[in-house]
């Protein structure tokens, strides 16, 4: 493999637990330098997919490569990983915990401790550098663990539900950290069932449900799977306007709502003006990633298994 190969490549990954194909033929290409989201409801198979990619569990079928290695463990020192179940030694001080995680990936302790202090300062956690893990709030401990997963400056960072368990302030810090890691040159692969974060930070994403990939593309492409909605307000209320509007138009207050016609809105606006209805107000709303997600996985699936 060459440097131009994707950071992560997976072809027809299958993982069975008993009779169940929890990962059911997943294909994945994560370009180098991308922030890539694996989205799906609870129970979709995200964690199992990530664990299989990292070589923590072996796939039953298919193949995958990480940073050009078909045996993921060979890339281990160049990978950072935040597992879904968090955990640090409670009696370690924060900076030592970060340095310890770095040491597990081949970073010398001295450098680890220096970087740990710098990174904690930069993340606004400077006051907690010498605090024991057990004294930290759950969210702060999670950020410390996150810093521990990047202290060795990995080329690939894999984060499993990193936003879960963080308050909005710390979620923002995490978004900033993900962007900073990408700007440093790392590839970031993370899972989430919360669309808002993915919508803001992802370059590309895959949506999975029931162990299968249902969508792959950019955030814009995902949103584009649903038509935009038009809200139109006539200049003067007149009953006959419905005849001119698309068939799906439904009344909404003094105005109407309908899907943006495939051919665009210009022709319709001309007709509305010619017929004397005028334009009292007009807005076009693009669907959000959440709407696209619900449409792609289905409303029932979007609710997911109980967490
Ligand atoms: N070790 C396991 N043994 C049996 N079933 C498992 C195991 N790990 C996960 N599962 C099941 O596989 C499905 C997918 O789990 P998971 O990959 O954790 O999904 P997600 O991370 O998308 O919530 C779930 O139904 C879960 O209960
Ligand atoms: Mg999971």
XYZ file of C-alpha atoms and ligand atoms in Angstrom:
335
model
C 0.000 0.000 0.000
C 1.116 3.575 -0.592
C 0.685 6.862 1.277
C -2.253 7.686 -0.963
C -4.252 4.745 0.319
C -7.163 5.542 2.578
C -6.589 5.713 6.332
C -9.208 3.022 6.803
C -10.425 0.547 4.255
C -12.990 -2.165 4.849
C -14.593 -4.511 2.386
C -17.639 -6.613 3.193
C -16.948 -6.781 6.933
C -19.100 -9.312 8.727
C -19.191 -9.991 12.467
C -21.598 -12.554 13.902
C -22.551 -12.991 17.518
C -24.232 -16.381 17.599
C -26.648 -16.436 14.690
C -26.870 -12.657 14.447
C -24.909 -10.730 11.852
C -24.297 -7.637 13.954
C -22.027 -6.249 11.243
C -23.522 -7.399 7.986
C -21.268 -6.693 5.023
C -20.001 -3.177 5.763
C -17.809 -1.380 3.203
C -15.912 1.682 4.370
C -13.294 4.001 2.920
C -12.021 6.779 5.165
C -9.776 9.151 3.192
C -6.588 10.334 4.869
C -7.029 13.628 6.656
C -10.818 13.388 6.822
C -13.151 13.723 9.760
C -15.417 10.767 9.183
C -18.591 9.972 11.120
C -20.154 6.565 11.571
C -23.756 7.364 12.370
C -26.494 5.031 13.442
C -29.068 4.375 16.130
C -28.230 2.411 19.274
C -27.605 -1.218 18.417
C -26.782 -0.441 14.767
C -23.375 -2.110 15.018
C -21.142 1.004 15.243
C -19.039 -0.135 18.195
C -18.628 -3.633 16.783
C -17.571 -2.132 13.433
C -14.945 0.107 15.077
C -13.649 -2.732 17.261
C -13.372 -4.946 14.207
C -11.520 -2.248 12.267
C -9.050 -1.840 15.117
C -8.401 -5.575 15.414
C -9.844 -5.796 18.925
C -12.146 -8.427 17.477
C -11.639 -10.390 14.278
C -14.207 -10.226 11.476
C -15.911 -13.456 10.381
C -15.803 -12.324 6.759
C -14.278 -9.512 4.736
C -11.025 -7.655 5.111
C -9.856 -4.302 6.374
C -6.713 -2.230 6.534
C -5.642 0.535 8.899
C -3.018 3.032 7.676
C -2.011 0.528 5.027
C -1.750 -2.484 7.372
C -4.027 -5.449 6.834
C -3.122 -6.517 10.349
C -4.426 -3.554 12.416
C -2.170 -4.250 15.398
C 0.860 -3.374 13.271
C -0.462 0.188 13.111
C -1.226 0.314 16.827
C 1.359 2.965 17.777
C -0.018 5.311 15.107
C -3.608 4.931 16.264
C -5.452 6.644 19.115
C -8.657 5.130 20.478
C -11.324 6.315 22.859
C -13.491 3.268 23.644
C -17.194 3.557 24.390
C -16.716 2.339 27.945
C -14.429 4.905 29.541
C -11.957 4.142 32.242
C -8.766 5.511 33.765
C -6.989 4.492 36.956
C -8.836 6.517 39.621
C -5.794 7.183 41.775
C -3.569 8.445 38.949
C -3.076 12.164 38.502
C -4.542 13.525 35.283
C -1.210 14.297 33.591
C 0.208 10.896 34.570
C -2.880 9.166 33.200
C -2.360 10.939 29.860
C 1.363 10.099 29.811
C 0.523 6.493 30.717
C -1.858 6.157 27.781
C 0.840 7.606 25.517
C 3.379 5.116 26.870
C 1.050 2.265 25.894
C 1.411 3.543 22.308
C 5.188 3.918 22.449
C 5.603 7.532 23.659
C 8.280 8.122 26.282
C 6.935 9.240 29.665
C 8.847 12.504 29.844
C 7.476 13.757 26.547
C 4.075 12.427 27.544
C 4.058 14.385 30.814
C 5.220 17.587 29.101
C 2.612 17.313 26.363
C -0.072 16.340 28.870
C 0.417 19.572 30.789
C 0.439 21.635 27.572
C -2.655 19.953 26.224
C -4.557 20.304 29.476
C -3.719 24.017 29.607
C -4.848 24.446 26.010
C -8.119 22.618 26.726
C -8.854 24.855 29.719
C -8.108 22.059 32.199
C -4.888 23.559 33.504
C -6.219 23.657 37.061
C -6.619 19.855 37.095
C -3.177 18.771 35.874
C -2.161 17.333 39.244
C -5.661 16.316 40.301
C -6.406 12.638 40.775
C -8.833 11.136 38.268
C -11.298 10.206 41.008
C -11.571 13.887 41.972
C -12.609 14.951 38.450
C -16.152 15.212 37.146
C -17.186 12.482 34.722
C -16.984 14.877 31.777
C -13.538 16.124 32.749
C -12.241 12.579 33.192
C -13.553 11.811 29.725
C -11.686 14.799 28.255
C -8.535 13.660 30.043
C -8.936 10.206 28.512
C -9.456 11.838 25.144
C -6.201 13.789 25.522
C -4.561 10.494 26.462
C -5.723 9.042 23.159
C -3.989 11.802 21.153
C -0.863 12.514 23.252
C 1.312 10.310 21.008
C 0.059 12.303 17.980
C -1.583 9.432 16.141
C -2.186 9.420 12.389
C -5.609 7.889 12.973
C -7.888 8.782 15.854
C -10.892 6.529 16.521
C -13.499 7.842 18.960
C -16.509 5.749 19.940
C -19.426 7.987 20.980
C -17.048 10.700 22.208
C -19.838 13.248 22.749
C -21.921 11.045 25.030
C -21.554 11.975 28.680
C -20.276 15.509 28.011
C -22.116 18.710 28.863
C -22.531 21.295 26.058
C -19.404 23.234 27.065
C -17.242 20.121 26.980
C -18.929 18.965 23.764
C -17.724 22.199 22.197
C -14.213 21.571 23.484
C -14.357 18.122 21.930
C -15.480 19.503 18.569
C -12.559 21.945 18.678
C -10.176 19.142 19.539
C -11.417 16.992 16.655
C -10.906 19.895 14.236
C -7.446 20.596 15.682
C -6.432 16.954 15.244
C -7.572 17.057 11.624
C -5.630 20.304 11.092
C -2.559 18.613 12.581
C -2.901 16.056 9.785
C -4.640 13.202 11.561
C -7.609 11.265 10.239
C -10.503 11.198 12.701
C -13.102 8.417 12.665
C -15.850 8.707 15.230
C -19.227 7.175 15.934
C -22.276 9.001 17.191
C -26.028 8.731 17.364
C -26.311 12.514 17.855
C -26.607 14.214 14.481
C -25.847 17.813 15.474
C -22.139 17.156 16.089
C -21.737 15.116 12.945
C -23.445 17.858 10.938
C -20.909 20.434 12.146
C -17.627 18.536 11.968
C -17.844 15.639 9.479
C -16.273 15.791 6.027
C -17.929 12.488 5.169
C -20.148 10.041 6.937
C -21.631 6.589 6.763
C -25.058 5.842 8.169
C -25.505 2.287 9.376
C -28.540 0.479 10.754
C -29.059 -3.203 11.430
C -25.389 -3.848 10.663
C -25.719 -2.582 7.079
C -24.505 0.604 5.471
C -27.492 2.654 4.340
C -25.717 5.793 3.181
C -22.216 7.067 2.425
C -21.270 10.571 1.399
C -20.877 14.150 2.565
C -23.198 15.903 5.007
C -24.608 17.885 2.084
C -25.277 14.735 0.101
C -27.061 13.198 3.091
C -29.245 16.293 3.486
C -29.832 16.222 -0.251
C -31.603 12.854 0.027
C -34.618 14.884 1.171
C -36.206 17.749 -0.794
C -36.127 21.250 0.647
C -39.421 22.664 1.934
C -40.901 25.922 0.723
C -42.991 28.228 2.890
C -44.996 30.676 0.829
C -47.186 33.522 1.955
C -49.434 35.189 -0.671
C -49.405 38.991 -0.684
C -53.203 38.902 -0.300
C -55.095 35.889 1.098
C -57.127 34.389 -1.753
C -58.749 30.960 -1.804
C -57.861 30.105 -5.418
C -54.119 30.047 -4.834
C -54.102 26.302 -4.039
C -54.843 25.566 -7.705
C -51.560 27.119 -8.719
C -49.435 25.546 -5.956
C -47.957 22.014 -6.134
C -50.305 19.163 -5.180
C -48.621 18.542 -1.839
C -49.165 22.130 -0.626
C -50.770 22.272 2.820
C -52.043 25.399 4.582
C -49.794 26.765 7.315
C -51.187 29.805 9.119
C -51.875 32.460 6.446
C -49.482 30.704 4.067
C -48.637 27.345 2.555
C -45.941 24.701 2.776
C -44.810 22.336 0.038
C -41.764 20.488 -1.253
C -39.391 22.462 -3.422
C -40.371 21.376 -6.955
C -37.714 19.411 -8.801
C -37.598 22.012 -11.564
C -37.043 24.836 -9.051
C -39.289 27.637 -7.836
C -38.839 30.366 -10.471
C -41.631 29.212 -12.802
C -44.063 28.978 -9.918
C -43.210 32.469 -8.683
C -43.844 33.930 -12.127
C -47.267 32.228 -12.248
C -48.166 33.428 -8.743
C -47.331 37.012 -9.685
C -49.113 36.830 -13.056
C -52.270 35.471 -11.409
C -52.214 38.306 -8.872
C -51.447 36.319 -5.706
C -48.128 38.105 -5.225
C -45.318 37.153 -2.886
C -45.968 38.192 0.709
C -43.207 35.984 2.028
C -41.041 33.139 0.806
C -38.512 30.938 2.526
C -36.811 27.714 1.542
C -35.749 25.373 4.332
C -33.136 22.704 3.739
C -33.695 19.543 5.757
C -31.184 18.932 8.527
C -28.996 15.869 8.886
C -31.369 14.551 11.539
C -34.292 14.552 9.081
C -32.167 12.770 6.487
C -31.041 10.253 9.114
C -34.636 9.466 10.099
C -35.593 9.081 6.455
C -32.607 6.805 5.699
C -32.862 4.463 8.693
C -36.630 4.693 9.222
C -38.393 6.336 12.129
C -38.572 3.175 14.272
C -34.910 2.381 13.756
C -33.952 5.989 14.460
C -35.306 5.529 17.986
C -32.882 2.595 18.314
C -32.577 -0.125 20.904
C -32.661 1.083 24.459
C -29.191 2.451 25.220
N -20.078 -9.284 22.523
C -21.345 -9.346 22.088
N -22.074 -10.481 22.136
C -23.343 -10.543 21.699
N -24.004 -9.485 21.162
C -23.338 -8.324 21.073
C -21.983 -8.179 21.529
N -21.598 -6.906 21.304
C -22.652 -6.275 20.757
N -23.694 -7.122 20.607
C -24.990 -6.786 19.997
O -24.751 -6.330 18.701
C -25.613 -5.242 18.360
C -24.795 -4.053 17.924
O -24.063 -3.567 19.035
P -23.074 -2.344 18.924
O -22.036 -2.642 17.923
O -22.618 -2.056 20.311
O -24.027 -1.205 18.369
P -23.906 0.391 18.492
O -22.518 0.725 18.902
O -24.278 0.900 17.142
O -24.912 0.812 19.520
C -26.452 -4.984 19.589
O -27.692 -5.617 19.418
C -25.672 -5.621 20.702
O -26.529 -6.049 21.720
Mg -21.789 1.788 20.489
